[in-house]
Amino acid sequence: MGMKRFRAILAGAAAAAALCGLLLSMTIDSAARTRATVAQVLTALALAGFVATAVTRPAPGHAEAAGATRGAVPEDVRGRCNFSKVAANEQALASLRELRDYLREPEKYVRYGARIPRGVLLYGPPGTGKTLLARALAGEAGVPFFALSGSDFVEKFVGVGASRVRELFRKARKAGKCVVFIDEIDAMGKRRDDSVSDERDQTLNALLSEMSGFYTGDGVIVIAATNRMEALDPALLRPGRFDRQIEVGLPGRAERLSILKLHSAGKPLDAEVSLDELAAQTVSFSGASLENLLNEAALLAALRGTPTIGKSEVQTAFYRAVAGSDRPATASPEELWSIAVHEAGHALVSYLLAPESRILRVSILPAGGGAAGYNLCVPRERVMPDKRQMESQICVLLAGRAAEQAVLGEEALTAGASGDLSRAAELAMAMVMELGMAGEPAVSLKALQRGCGGAGGQEASRALLNRLYDSTLSLIDRYNRALNALAEALMRSESLTGEEAVKILEDNLSDERPESA
Ligand code: ADP
Ligand code: ZN
Ligand code: MG
């Protein structure tokens, strides 16, 4: 668990540093996205990306789910889906291969007295291929696939959900060997605390008793998926229920490459497009976002009528995926100047303090999520962030505001820095409360305070933020010339590639580099 929490905090940190936008309107989903990221950091489950790119396609299985009132309709996925459609996810695949063998030849397992897991729980962030894996299992084994979503079982009327569960299992058993897939199981299997409704309780009980009820020789395999493992009722995880739990995590760089290869098959990619390079850029993309990126590039190429899908289409699709589409600037020249100063601040401090994360693009064009401009970096993928790296990331986040203060003056501070400030505060809180990185290295305030309530740690977090802000400000003062040059270049061309931005910074920096923040 410890390791996971660290990784999640790193991902949160990476997310924070990756896309420091100046938000003009703080109401839109950027704020919501930020909050989602915090939740993910806290649950130590899902890893956030540049921005948590929500996959908004309708949940697969919804067509079937629509018929849920009358009972699940099995889907024949034979010949349409199999393990060759899944890249990466080796650990999950290994587990599912066993289940496939079992589904093909249950007698063999029964003869040895082996207990096959009745339920397999796939957990991990959205878009990582959980539904795909379940479907592929059914396809490989050549058995029907029943797909339902946990939310289909949650009904206003007590007892309806429970009877649906029984109905589902009756049909499944009648089908003989099959795969039953319950997506979003957290909707029905939430931890039973005082807030829980009677209805959901009954539904969950029905599921538990159905699962303990059937004989393993039946050949019914239940696969459930969730991206909120921590919200599940522990009863679901006991032996004889979902006793095998497989994490389906975000792909690493090599895995991203294999997913990109798989989905670019059949697409006329130009030879100049390097999938390797794209895999390096797409830190914390899920399989679904990668698939989506390639599809966007293909759509763009079709629209432009180019003979192949070129580098330009792929880059544009990438920027859209992480920052939303560019929109023409509608801000006044004065506003544009403050946006340019703000973004140049992020870029400068990122260049100075976090040279390991590569700047991809700096822009003062309005983008998705209410961002007035942005500064896009590829954070270095690390298993564990260290204190220096986390402090640098806070400084990068604070640099937009620091640039406003240093260049525009106290009276001209913009409302757009709110997202940056709250992400910096979250990081600082994590450092103070959980990581022992501010003051006493051996003390987890959070663990100490568990159960005592109390808002301790705020003072220490404030002190940390103020200290880092001061050092960011002095960096910006010291390299004021580079900052101004970059902001002026942004005014001229609205958006710069990472190389262009770095060139301008380098040309205008004095030789010395700061030792540390
Ligand atoms: P989840 O159920 O975890 O939210 P899905 O299985 O619905 O994710 O994934 C959506 C789509 O993303 C898949 O249909 C597939 O096109 C693509 N995808 C996700 N993960 C992978 C992967 N590991 N290999 C290949 N494609 C993937
Ligand atoms: Zn910013
Ligand atoms: Mg799914």
Coordinates of C-alpha atoms and ligand atoms in Angstrom, one line a residue, residues 59-60 126-132 181 183-184 225 227, ligand 3:
A59 CA -19.9 2.6 -21.1
P60 CA -19.5 -0.5 -23.2
P126 CA -11.0 4.3 -16.4
G127 CA -10.0 3.4 -19.9
T128 CA -7.3 0.9 -19.0
G129 CA -9.0 -2.0 -20.7
K130 CA -11.0 -3.7 -18.0
T131 CA -14.1 -4.2 -20.1
L132 CA -11.9 -5.1 -23.0
F181 CA -19.3 -8.9 -16.4
D183 CA -19.1 -3.0 -14.6
E184 CA -18.9 -0.3 -11.9
A225 CA -14.7 -3.9 -12.6
N227 CA -12.1 2.2 -10.5
Ligands
MG3 MG -15.2 -0.3 -18.7

